[in-house]
Short mmCIF file of C-alpha atoms in Angstrom, two decimals:
data_model
loop_
_atom_site.label_atom_id
_atom_site.label_comp_id
_atom_site.label_asym_id
_atom_site.label_seq_id
_atom_site.Cartn_x
_atom_site.Cartn_y
_atom_site.Cartn_z
CA MET G 364 -48.66 46.25 -17.27
CA ASP G 365 -48.29 42.72 -15.41
CA LYS G 366 -46.69 43.66 -11.87
CA ALA G 367 -44.69 40.36 -12.18
CA LYS G 368 -42.92 41.94 -15.06
CA MET G 369 -42.56 45.23 -14.23
CA SER G 370 -40.68 43.25 -10.62
CA ALA G 371 -38.87 41.80 -12.91
CA GLY G 372 -37.97 44.20 -15.12
CA TYR G 373 -39.65 44.79 -17.98
CA GLY G 374 -41.45 47.53 -19.21
CA ASN G 375 -40.26 50.39 -21.48
CA GLY G 376 -38.31 52.49 -18.95
CA ASN G 377 -35.50 51.80 -16.23
CA ARG G 378 -36.19 50.96 -12.84
CA THR G 379 -34.16 53.03 -9.94
CA GLY G 380 -32.64 52.88 -7.65
CA ASN G 381 -36.01 53.63 -5.11
CA GLY G 382 -38.01 50.91 -6.93
CA THR G 383 -39.66 53.38 -9.34
CA LEU G 384 -39.26 54.27 -13.62
CA ALA G 385 -36.89 55.96 -14.66
CA PRO G 386 -37.70 58.02 -17.31
CA PRO G 387 -37.30 56.78 -20.98
CA GLY G 388 -32.90 56.86 -22.32
CA MET G 389 -32.07 57.75 -18.02
CA SER G 390 -29.83 55.33 -16.98
CA SER G 391 -29.26 54.21 -13.60
CA LYS G 392 -27.71 50.88 -12.31
CA PRO G 393 -30.08 47.93 -12.22
CA SER G 394 -31.44 46.80 -8.26
CA ARG G 395 -30.90 43.74 -6.81
CA LEU G 396 -33.44 41.04 -8.55
CA THR G 397 -35.33 39.28 -5.26
CA LEU G 398 -37.04 36.06 -6.78
CA SER G 399 -40.17 34.50 -4.95
CA LEU G 400 -39.68 30.45 -5.12
CA GLY G 401 -42.27 30.15 -3.53
CA HIS G 402 -44.38 28.39 -6.32
CA LEU G 403 -41.54 25.94 -7.59
CA PRO G 404 -41.41 22.24 -6.48
CA GLU G 405 -39.66 21.62 -2.93
CA LYS G 406 -35.69 20.90 -3.60
CA ASN G 407 -35.60 16.77 -3.98
CA ASP G 408 -32.86 15.40 -2.12
CA ILE G 409 -30.04 14.63 -4.85
CA LYS G 410 -27.20 12.26 -3.86
CA ALA G 411 -24.00 12.98 -5.86
CA PRO G 412 -24.12 10.10 -8.44
CA TRP G 413 -21.29 7.63 -7.28
CA PRO G 414 -19.28 5.56 -9.09
CA VAL G 415 -17.14 8.75 -9.85
CA SER G 416 -17.85 7.97 -14.46
CA PRO G 417 -14.41 7.66 -15.92
CA GLY G 418 -13.71 10.51 -17.79
CA ARG G 419 -13.74 12.69 -14.37
CA ILE G 420 -11.74 10.52 -11.73
CA ASN G 421 -8.50 11.93 -11.56
CA PRO G 422 -6.53 11.89 -7.76
CA ASN G 423 -8.67 15.19 -6.14
CA ASN G 424 -11.10 13.61 -7.48
CA PRO G 425 -11.65 9.46 -7.30
CA PRO G 426 -14.84 7.44 -8.33
CA TRP G 427 -15.57 7.52 -4.56
CA PRO G 428 -15.29 10.28 -2.46
CA ALA G 429 -12.07 10.19 -0.32
CA TYR G 430 -10.97 10.35 2.94
CA ARG G 431 -9.43 12.92 3.84
CA GLY G 432 -7.02 14.24 7.28
CA TYR G 433 -10.11 15.79 9.01
CA HIS G 434 -13.12 13.70 7.99
CA GLU G 435 -13.31 13.05 12.07
CA TYR G 436 -15.55 9.81 11.79
CA SER G 437 -12.28 8.01 9.62
CA PHE G 438 -9.03 6.28 10.39
CA ALA G 439 -7.39 8.82 8.32
CA HIS G 440 -7.99 11.95 10.79
CA ALA G 441 -6.25 9.91 13.68
CA THR G 442 -2.83 9.06 11.19
CA MET G 443 -2.98 12.88 10.20
CA GLN G 444 -3.39 14.52 13.42
CA SER G 445 -1.53 11.65 15.23
CA ARG G 446 -0.02 9.10 14.63
CA LEU G 447 2.32 10.58 11.24
CA PRO G 448 3.67 12.93 13.79
CA THR G 449 4.23 10.36 16.38
CA ILE G 450 6.64 8.50 13.95
CA LEU G 451 7.93 10.81 12.11
CA GLY G 452 9.45 12.57 15.80
CA LYS G 453 11.20 9.00 16.59
CA ALA G 454 12.55 9.45 13.15
CA ILE G 455 13.57 12.57 13.72
CA ASP G 456 15.30 10.60 17.40
CA ASP G 457 16.94 7.76 15.54
CA ALA G 458 18.77 10.65 13.92
CA THR G 459 19.92 12.23 16.36
CA ARG G 460 21.59 9.41 18.05
CA THR G 461 23.35 8.62 15.57
CA LEU G 462 24.22 11.98 14.56
CA ASN G 463 25.55 11.51 18.26
CA GLU G 464 27.48 8.48 17.47
CA GLU G 465 29.13 10.77 15.12
CA SER G 466 32.72 12.40 15.07
CA LEU G 467 33.67 13.51 11.35
CA GLU G 468 32.34 17.93 11.32
CA GLU G 469 31.39 17.47 7.32
CA ARG G 470 28.90 14.24 8.48
CA VAL G 471 27.82 15.75 11.55
CA VAL G 472 27.21 19.59 9.95
CA ASP G 473 25.50 17.70 7.16
CA LEU G 474 23.43 15.47 9.43
CA SER G 475 22.64 18.45 11.63
CA GLN G 476 21.14 19.95 8.32
CA CYS G 477 18.37 17.40 7.75
CA ILE G 478 17.82 17.40 11.35
CA ASP G 479 16.91 20.32 10.67
CA ARG G 480 14.60 20.02 7.02
CA MET G 481 12.88 17.23 9.29
CA GLU G 482 11.99 19.54 12.18
CA ASP G 483 10.57 21.42 9.08
CA LEU G 484 8.92 19.20 8.00
CA MET G 485 6.96 17.97 11.97
CA LYS G 486 5.81 22.12 11.76
CA ASP G 487 3.94 21.99 8.21
CA LEU G 488 2.27 19.05 9.07
CA SER G 489 1.96 19.51 12.14
CA GLY G 490 0.25 22.88 11.45
CA ASN G 491 -0.74 21.71 8.11
CA ALA G 492 0.24 23.88 6.32
CA LYS G 493 0.25 23.87 2.76
CA LEU G 494 1.40 21.36 0.15
CA ARG G 495 4.97 22.17 -1.32
CA PRO G 496 6.73 21.20 -4.53
CA ILE G 497 8.99 18.86 -4.08
CA VAL G 498 12.92 20.51 -4.55
CA ASP G 499 14.51 19.19 -7.17
CA ASP G 500 16.59 16.18 -5.58
CA GLY G 501 18.10 14.38 -8.36
CA GLU G 502 15.50 11.96 -7.66
CA ALA G 503 13.52 10.15 -11.07
CA ASP G 504 10.50 11.23 -9.38
CA VAL G 505 10.77 14.48 -9.18
CA VAL G 506 8.43 15.73 -11.75
CA THR G 507 6.11 13.32 -11.42
CA TRP G 508 5.40 14.74 -8.21
CA ASN G 509 5.52 18.39 -8.72
CA LYS G 510 3.20 17.25 -12.38
CA GLU G 511 0.71 15.78 -9.73
CA ILE G 512 0.85 18.76 -7.28
CA THR G 513 0.32 21.16 -9.64
CA LYS G 514 -2.34 19.45 -11.50
CA PHE G 515 -4.34 18.03 -8.88
CA PHE G 516 -3.95 19.34 -5.26
CA ARG G 517 -2.60 23.42 -5.21
CA GLY G 518 -3.67 25.16 -2.63
CA LYS G 519 -3.95 21.87 -0.91
CA ASP G 520 -3.28 20.70 3.14
CA PHE G 521 -2.71 18.17 4.93
CA MET G 522 -5.80 17.73 6.24
CA ASN G 523 -7.78 18.64 2.91
CA ALA G 524 -5.88 16.87 0.74
CA PRO G 525 -7.11 12.85 0.35
CA TRP G 526 -5.27 11.10 2.84
CA LEU G 527 -3.74 9.21 0.46
CA PHE G 528 -2.09 11.85 -1.14
CA ALA G 529 -0.73 13.64 1.92
CA GLU G 530 0.94 10.37 4.01
CA ALA G 531 3.14 9.49 0.57
CA TYR G 532 3.94 13.37 0.20
CA LYS G 533 5.09 13.44 3.77
CA TYR G 534 7.54 10.26 3.23
CA ARG G 535 8.89 12.46 0.04
CA ARG G 536 9.19 15.35 1.99
CA LEU G 537 11.10 13.49 5.11
CA HIS G 538 13.09 11.91 2.58
CA GLU G 539 14.10 15.07 0.54
CA CYS G 540 15.34 15.32 4.06
CA PHE G 541 18.21 13.18 3.56
CA SER G 542 18.94 13.12 -0.42
CA ALA G 543 19.88 17.23 -0.94
CA SER G 544 23.19 16.10 1.81
CA LYS G 545 25.91 15.37 1.14
CA TYR G 546 26.80 12.11 3.16
CA TRP G 547 23.40 11.03 3.86
CA LYS G 548 21.37 10.85 0.87
CA ASP G 549 20.58 6.57 1.60
CA TYR G 550 20.37 7.24 5.38
CA ASP G 551 16.45 4.45 6.71
CA VAL G 552 15.65 6.62 9.64
CA PHE G 553 13.82 3.84 10.06
CA TYR G 554 16.25 0.62 9.89
CA ARG G 555 16.85 0.34 12.82
CA GLN G 556 13.50 -0.53 14.18
CA LYS G 557 12.64 -3.20 10.97
CA ASN G 558 15.26 -5.01 11.94
CA ASP G 559 15.34 -4.52 15.84
CA THR G 560 11.21 -6.08 15.07
CA PHE G 561 12.79 -9.30 13.27
CA SER G 562 15.31 -10.40 15.73
CA ARG G 563 11.96 -9.76 18.24
CA SER G 564 10.45 -12.52 16.36
CA SER G 565 12.55 -15.95 17.10
CA ASP G 566 9.04 -17.42 17.74
CA ALA G 567 7.86 -17.13 14.42
CA VAL G 568 10.38 -17.60 12.65
CA PHE G 569 11.59 -21.26 14.12
CA GLU G 570 8.33 -22.35 14.34
CA LEU G 571 8.52 -21.41 9.86
CA ALA G 572 11.96 -22.69 9.21
CA MET G 573 11.61 -25.88 10.40
CA ARG G 574 8.95 -26.60 8.81
CA PHE G 575 10.79 -25.70 5.46
CA ALA G 576 14.44 -26.07 5.95
CA ASN G 577 14.72 -28.85 3.40
CA PRO G 578 13.44 -28.84 0.41
CA HIS G 579 9.72 -29.67 -0.77
CA PRO G 580 10.21 -31.78 -3.20
CA PRO G 581 8.12 -31.34 -6.46
CA PRO G 582 4.82 -33.82 -7.53
CA LYS G 583 6.32 -37.04 -9.04
CA ASP G 584 2.04 -37.41 -10.46
CA ILE G 585 0.59 -34.30 -10.73
CA ASP G 586 -2.60 -35.85 -11.06
CA ASP G 587 -2.38 -38.47 -7.60
CA PRO G 588 -4.94 -37.20 -6.28
CA LYS G 589 -3.11 -37.94 -2.86
CA ARG G 590 -0.18 -35.53 -4.11
CA TYR G 591 -2.51 -32.93 -4.94
CA GLU G 592 -4.55 -32.85 -2.83
CA ALA G 593 -1.79 -32.69 -0.05
CA GLU G 594 0.26 -30.14 -2.12
CA ARG G 595 -3.85 -27.53 -1.99
CA LEU G 596 -3.66 -27.55 1.27
CA MET G 597 -0.09 -26.30 1.47
CA PHE G 598 -0.34 -23.40 -1.22
CA LEU G 599 -3.34 -22.48 1.47
CA GLU G 600 -1.97 -22.23 4.31
CA LEU G 601 0.85 -20.66 2.30
CA THR G 602 -1.36 -17.80 1.45
CA GLN G 603 -2.65 -17.32 4.58
CA VAL G 604 1.24 -17.49 6.53
CA CYS G 605 1.36 -14.92 3.76
CA LEU G 606 -1.33 -12.69 4.20
CA TRP G 607 -0.75 -13.26 8.00
CA GLY G 608 2.58 -12.14 7.88
CA ASN G 609 1.56 -8.39 7.18
CA SER G 610 0.53 -7.89 10.54
CA THR G 611 3.36 -6.70 11.35
CA ASP G 612 3.11 -3.17 10.31
CA LEU G 613 6.10 -0.86 11.60
CA SER G 614 3.38 2.08 10.47
CA LEU G 615 0.87 1.23 12.98
CA LEU G 616 2.15 -1.15 15.60
CA ILE G 617 3.71 2.34 17.35
CA ASN G 618 3.45 0.75 21.53
CA MET G 619 3.24 -1.78 20.05
CA THR G 620 4.86 -4.68 23.50
CA GLU G 621 7.03 -7.82 22.15
CA GLU G 622 3.59 -10.26 23.58
CA GLN G 623 1.22 -8.37 21.35
CA ILE G 624 3.43 -8.82 18.74
CA LYS G 625 4.84 -12.52 19.29
CA ALA G 626 0.52 -13.08 19.17
CA LEU G 627 -0.42 -10.92 16.03
CA GLN G 628 2.61 -13.45 14.63
CA ALA G 629 1.62 -17.35 15.81
CA THR G 630 1.51 -18.70 13.09
CA GLY G 631 0.91 -22.30 14.01
CA GLU G 632 -2.26 -25.03 12.60
CA ASP G 633 -4.22 -24.35 15.28
CA GLN G 634 -4.03 -19.68 14.99
CA LEU G 635 -4.36 -20.42 11.20
CA ALA G 636 -7.57 -23.26 10.65
CA ALA G 637 -9.04 -20.44 13.36
CA THR G 638 -8.01 -17.12 11.42
CA GLU G 639 -9.65 -18.39 8.67
CA GLN G 640 -12.74 -17.50 9.22
CA ASN G 641 -12.12 -14.29 9.77
CA ILE G 642 -11.58 -13.72 5.49
CA LEU G 643 -13.78 -11.63 4.78
CA GLY G 644 -13.75 -12.08 0.94
CA ASN G 645 -11.54 -14.63 0.52
CA ASP G 646 -10.17 -15.69 -3.80
CA MET G 647 -7.90 -18.21 -2.27
CA GLU G 648 -9.21 -21.34 -3.77
CA ARG G 649 -9.50 -20.36 -7.31
CA VAL G 650 -5.97 -18.33 -6.93
CA TRP G 651 -5.28 -21.85 -6.51
CA GLU G 652 -6.83 -22.29 -9.11
CA VAL G 653 -5.05 -19.81 -11.54
CA VAL G 654 -1.06 -21.26 -10.19
CA LYS G 655 -1.71 -25.15 -11.26
CA ALA G 656 -3.47 -23.66 -14.54
CA ASN G 657 -0.23 -21.94 -15.05
CA ARG G 658 1.60 -24.81 -13.74
CA ASP G 659 0.08 -27.69 -16.89
CA LYS G 660 -0.17 -25.40 -19.82
CA LYS G 661 2.93 -23.14 -19.60
CA LYS G 662 6.97 -23.44 -19.67
CA ASP G 663 7.89 -20.76 -18.32
CA ARG G 664 5.72 -20.25 -15.08
CA ARG G 665 6.23 -15.77 -13.15
CA ILE G 666 4.39 -14.71 -10.92
CA ASP G 667 5.31 -11.42 -9.64
CA PHE G 668 4.49 -10.49 -6.08
CA VAL G 669 3.84 -5.90 -5.72
CA LEU G 670 6.14 -6.50 -1.68
CA ASP G 671 5.17 -4.65 1.96
CA ASN G 672 7.18 -4.96 5.07
CA ALA G 673 10.86 -5.70 5.43
CA GLY G 674 11.41 -7.49 8.96
CA PHE G 675 9.17 -11.00 9.47
CA GLU G 676 6.48 -10.65 6.61
CA LEU G 677 9.50 -9.92 4.30
CA TYR G 678 10.56 -13.65 5.54
CA CYS G 679 6.89 -14.90 5.54
CA ASP G 680 6.88 -13.79 1.17
CA PHE G 681 10.27 -15.27 0.80
CA ILE G 682 9.05 -18.80 2.89
CA TYR G 683 6.64 -18.97 0.35
CA ALA G 684 8.24 -17.83 -2.54
CA ASP G 685 10.27 -20.32 -2.10
CA PHE G 686 7.95 -23.35 -1.88
CA LEU G 687 6.51 -21.88 -5.01
CA ILE G 688 9.86 -22.62 -6.92
CA GLN G 689 9.87 -25.86 -5.31
CA SER G 690 6.57 -26.93 -6.27
CA GLY G 691 7.20 -26.01 -9.40
CA LEU G 692 4.46 -23.65 -9.45
CA ALA G 693 6.62 -21.10 -10.69
CA THR G 694 10.14 -20.66 -12.40
CA GLU G 695 10.78 -17.24 -11.60
CA VAL G 696 9.89 -15.11 -9.43
CA ARG G 697 10.03 -11.15 -9.16
CA PHE G 698 10.08 -9.09 -6.25
CA HIS G 699 8.71 -5.16 -5.81
CA GLY G 700 10.83 -2.70 -3.79
CA LYS G 701 10.72 0.29 -2.24
CA ARG G 702 14.12 2.74 -3.86
CA TYR G 703 13.82 4.45 -0.55
CA PRO G 704 12.03 4.38 3.02
CA TRP G 705 9.10 4.28 3.06
CA PHE G 706 6.23 3.89 5.22
CA VAL G 707 8.08 3.10 8.12
CA SER G 708 8.12 -0.48 7.33
CA ASP G 709 8.21 -1.01 3.78
CA VAL G 710 10.56 -3.61 2.13
CA THR G 711 13.90 -1.61 0.45
CA LYS G 712 17.15 -3.35 -1.02
CA LYS G 713 19.54 -2.49 1.79
CA ASP G 714 16.44 -5.28 4.12
CA TRP G 715 16.46 -7.29 1.18
CA ASP G 716 19.63 -8.20 1.42
CA TRP G 717 20.33 -7.84 5.12
CA LEU G 718 17.47 -10.22 6.10
CA ILE G 719 19.36 -13.03 3.36
CA ASN G 720 23.08 -12.23 5.14
CA ASN G 721 21.44 -12.14 8.73
CA MET G 722 19.45 -15.62 8.86
CA CYS G 723 22.48 -16.71 6.78
CA TYR G 724 25.65 -15.10 8.75
CA GLY G 725 24.31 -13.35 12.14
CA ASN G 726 23.42 -14.32 14.98
CA LEU G 727 19.94 -12.13 15.40
CA PHE G 728 18.79 -15.10 18.08
CA PRO G 729 21.42 -16.10 20.80
CA HIS G 730 18.60 -17.51 23.10
CA ALA G 731 18.58 -20.84 19.51
CA SER G 732 19.24 -23.93 19.70
CA SER G 733 21.29 -24.95 17.26
CA ALA G 734 19.19 -26.68 15.07
CA GLU G 735 16.95 -23.53 14.33
CA MET G 736 20.08 -21.80 13.93
CA GLN G 737 21.05 -24.77 11.17
CA SER G 738 16.97 -24.87 9.76
CA LEU G 739 17.41 -20.68 9.51
CA ARG G 740 21.32 -21.07 7.47
CA MET G 741 19.34 -23.88 5.12
CA LEU G 742 16.68 -21.53 4.33
CA ALA G 743 19.29 -18.43 3.72
CA LYS G 744 21.53 -19.82 1.13
CA ARG G 745 19.33 -21.72 -1.23
CA TRP G 746 17.46 -18.18 -0.74
CA LYS G 747 20.69 -16.18 -2.26
CA GLN G 748 20.97 -19.43 -4.79
CA TYR G 749 17.81 -18.44 -6.08
CA GLU G 750 19.40 -14.66 -6.22
CA LYS G 751 22.59 -15.99 -8.02
CA GLY G 752 20.85 -18.03 -10.63
CA GLY G 753 18.11 -15.93 -11.77
CA GLN G 754 14.67 -17.20 -9.99
CA TRP G 755 14.59 -14.61 -7.84
CA ILE G 756 14.84 -11.36 -8.46
CA TYR G 757 14.60 -7.50 -7.08
CA GLU G 758 13.28 -4.92 -8.84
CA GLN G 759 12.37 -1.03 -8.36
CA HIS G 760 10.77 1.40 -9.69
CA PRO G 761 10.49 4.97 -9.52
CA PHE G 762 6.57 4.87 -9.70
CA TRP G 763 6.23 2.80 -6.68
CA CYS G 764 6.98 5.99 -4.33
CA THR G 765 4.75 8.02 -6.13
CA GLY G 766 1.48 9.70 -4.54
CA TYR G 767 -0.06 8.61 -7.28
CA THR G 768 -2.54 5.51 -6.82
CA TYR G 769 -2.34 2.01 -9.19
CA TRP G 770 -4.71 3.34 -11.30
CA ASP G 771 -2.80 6.19 -12.77
CA LEU G 772 0.57 3.56 -13.55
CA HIS G 773 -1.34 2.86 -16.89
CA SER G 774 -0.37 5.67 -18.25
CA GLU G 775 1.58 7.31 -15.80
CA ALA G 776 4.34 4.24 -16.00
CA PRO G 777 3.86 2.58 -19.58
CA ASP G 778 6.81 0.84 -18.80
CA LEU G 779 5.81 -0.86 -15.78
CA PHE G 780 2.71 -1.61 -16.39
CA LEU G 781 3.37 -3.11 -19.41
CA HIS G 782 6.59 -5.16 -16.92
CA LEU G 783 3.35 -6.37 -15.10
CA SER G 784 1.54 -7.38 -17.81
CA GLN G 785 3.95 -10.61 -18.49
CA SER G 786 2.89 -12.52 -15.22
CA ASP G 787 1.04 -15.02 -14.73
CA LEU G 788 0.36 -13.71 -12.14
CA VAL G 789 0.80 -10.38 -9.86
CA ILE G 790 0.66 -10.85 -5.65
CA PHE G 791 -0.19 -7.10 -4.46
CA LYS G 792 0.49 -7.22 -0.11
CA GLY G 793 -0.24 -5.67 2.63
CA ASP G 794 -3.08 -2.97 3.34
CA LEU G 795 -0.94 0.50 1.36
CA ASN G 796 -0.84 -1.34 -1.66
CA HIS G 797 -4.66 -2.14 -0.97
CA ARG G 798 -5.29 1.30 -0.76
CA LYS G 799 -3.80 2.15 -3.92
CA LEU G 800 -5.49 -0.81 -6.06
CA THR G 801 -9.11 0.78 -4.92
CA TYR G 802 -8.10 4.19 -5.39
CA ASP G 803 -8.58 4.54 -1.48
CA CYS G 804 -11.90 6.13 -1.97
CA ALA G 805 -15.06 5.03 0.44
CA ALA G 806 -16.39 1.84 -1.97
CA PRO G 807 -19.59 -0.22 -1.27
CA ALA G 808 -18.09 -3.28 0.69
CA SER G 809 -19.39 -5.06 -1.88
CA THR G 810 -18.58 -3.15 -4.74
CA PRO G 811 -16.85 -5.79 -6.45
CA PHE G 812 -12.60 -5.92 -6.38
CA GLU G 813 -12.08 -6.35 -9.88
CA GLU G 814 -14.48 -2.61 -10.14
CA ALA G 815 -12.80 -1.92 -7.24
CA ILE G 816 -9.10 -1.31 -9.15
CA GLY G 817 -10.50 -0.16 -11.91
CA PRO G 818 -7.03 -0.03 -14.70
CA MET G 819 -5.61 -2.66 -12.90
CA ALA G 820 -8.38 -5.27 -14.24
CA ASN G 821 -10.23 -4.14 -16.90
CA SER G 822 -7.20 -2.64 -19.07
CA ALA G 823 -6.06 -4.58 -22.50
CA GLY G 824 -3.19 -6.90 -20.86
CA ALA G 825 -4.28 -5.72 -17.44
CA PRO G 826 -2.52 -9.46 -15.53
CA LYS G 827 -4.24 -11.89 -12.86
CA VAL G 828 -3.92 -9.34 -10.15
CA VAL G 829 -4.25 -10.42 -6.61
CA SER G 830 -4.81 -9.03 -3.13
CA LEU G 831 -3.55 -10.22 0.34
CA ARG G 832 -4.00 -7.73 2.76
CA THR G 833 -5.23 -7.66 5.98
CA ILE G 834 -8.09 -5.11 7.08
CA LYS G 835 -5.58 -2.00 8.83
CA SER G 836 -7.74 1.09 7.34
CA ASP G 837 -11.57 2.51 6.02
CA VAL G 838 -11.49 1.27 2.24
CA VAL G 839 -13.39 -2.30 2.18
CA VAL G 840 -14.46 -3.79 -1.05
CA GLY G 841 -14.78 -7.71 -2.66
CA LEU G 842 -17.18 -8.96 0.29
CA GLY G 843 -19.98 -9.74 -2.51
CA LEU G 844 -23.34 -9.80 -2.62
CA ASN G 845 -24.34 -9.76 1.25
CA GLY G 846 -21.09 -6.89 1.96
CA ASP G 847 -22.94 -4.06 2.65
CA ALA G 848 -24.69 -5.85 5.68
CA VAL G 849 -21.47 -7.86 6.25
CA ALA G 850 -19.87 -4.43 6.93
CA LYS G 851 -23.14 -2.76 9.16
CA GLU G 852 -22.97 -5.99 11.40
CA LEU G 853 -19.39 -5.21 11.87
CA ASP G 854 -18.97 -1.19 12.68
CA GLU G 855 -22.58 -1.90 15.03
CA LYS G 856 -20.53 -5.10 16.68
CA GLU G 857 -16.96 -4.47 16.90
CA PRO G 858 -15.99 -0.27 15.91
CA GLY G 859 -12.57 -0.50 15.30
CA TRP G 860 -12.88 -3.74 12.82
CA LYS G 861 -11.42 -1.79 9.82
CA ILE G 862 -8.08 -1.38 12.17
CA SER G 863 -7.50 -3.90 14.18
CA GLY G 864 -6.06 -5.88 12.53
CA LYS G 865 -8.01 -8.44 12.58
CA TYR G 866 -9.70 -9.71 9.66
CA ALA G 867 -8.63 -9.70 5.85
CA VAL G 868 -8.92 -10.46 2.26
CA VAL G 869 -7.34 -12.07 -0.56
CA LEU G 870 -9.36 -10.99 -4.00
CA LEU G 871 -9.03 -12.22 -7.36
CA SER G 872 -8.62 -9.91 -10.72
CA GLU G 873 -8.89 -11.67 -13.46
CA GLY G 874 -7.82 -8.99 -15.12
CA ARG G 875 -7.03 -9.53 -19.81
CA PRO G 876 -3.87 -11.04 -19.60
CA GLY G 877 -2.78 -11.61 -23.49
CA GLU G 878 -4.83 -9.20 -24.94
CA PRO G 879 -2.10 -6.37 -27.12
CA VAL G 880 -0.96 -3.53 -23.85
CA SER G 881 -1.72 -0.46 -25.87
CA PHE G 882 -1.70 2.98 -24.44
CA ILE G 883 -4.00 4.85 -27.20
#
């Protein structure tokens, strides 16, 4: 018999443990075979196909490789290892400060228990614990969170779950520390920080207030070339103001000085001209054409802002939205904020009310001139009228505070997707919203924006979407056909360019507006 066949166990007998053939009928345990592969072709260097086919995409398997905390080369690692524990430590300090100011026993004991839960979270975060389910604290998003954890992240810990989910999970756990209490359900451990940062932004605040306190009259003749060009330039300049207002993100500026914050917030004409060259993917002119076409064609014109940071960035958003209303580029602006404190400085309704009311009645800037304060109050009073008249509307949906990306908005929050589909333009502000739009994964920089945002661009009824994003994390897309080369050159010249806040993108997706939305 052929030796190869014998070694593979062929023949009439059974092979015994010592390699000899056993007589027919004799039973023995089959031996472990060792195959010789010496005559086979060499292994090929086969790379995994990216992007992942749509049917295989899920929160733990994004279209391109996910950034995870154990990736030491990434900003995800710095965030999970250092930034989040530092942020949580400051939150514990804030709650402790409040505890020391309380006198009623029930409230003191209740807050003390909140702090104990925060300490437990710190142990889990620092010890890289497994991601446990969210406690049922009565919030509308508990089922959504626990469904995602159960389906995709069982057994995952803070470091090996995708960074975007792990970071969002940490903030949901932080909310749980208070939502499970009796007296402190709505406590915001970041509230003092948000307010303090705006009060230290006086130079940039009054630079804009003195320019825009007086109403900007809408063009009497939109066909007048001079008026048209003046309005176009103002739109482009204010789009930049709204874009760079994102520079002061409290979750990133942990130890920044007041002078450094002022430098980031500079909004003068020369500063904006200098920073425009740092907009690596720049669709501002296309965005202008969209809003101008809406005004030319439509009676009712709705623009939505998915908000990012409170304080100075929200102030810049208000300046921008004010111009959109006055110029007739929009007749209604809807602002989408968070239902509870999120990613340190994200906007809640409390932040919204605080900003407008303190501008109108407060004394945040004791060294300001009477003219400067008058300009601030003129703005605030006009914005209050927009609220009362229904031209500005604040909204909050549970989906914005989940671990899902916006690729899942169509399936996990169909009511919200349908609502956004009725908008003429949805403006997503800031780095976190951009990460959620693009699935926060390692897509090539040349990837078209519309491809990177998936269902938010290609689902029937998807609205026109623009991302105004100062780049502060690893994901970068939409830089054009030469985007990979641009990114590589920046990697070599400025290794920290993706997290510096020096560069930005303004990216537009045309979507599929007007098509009937379907969830089949």
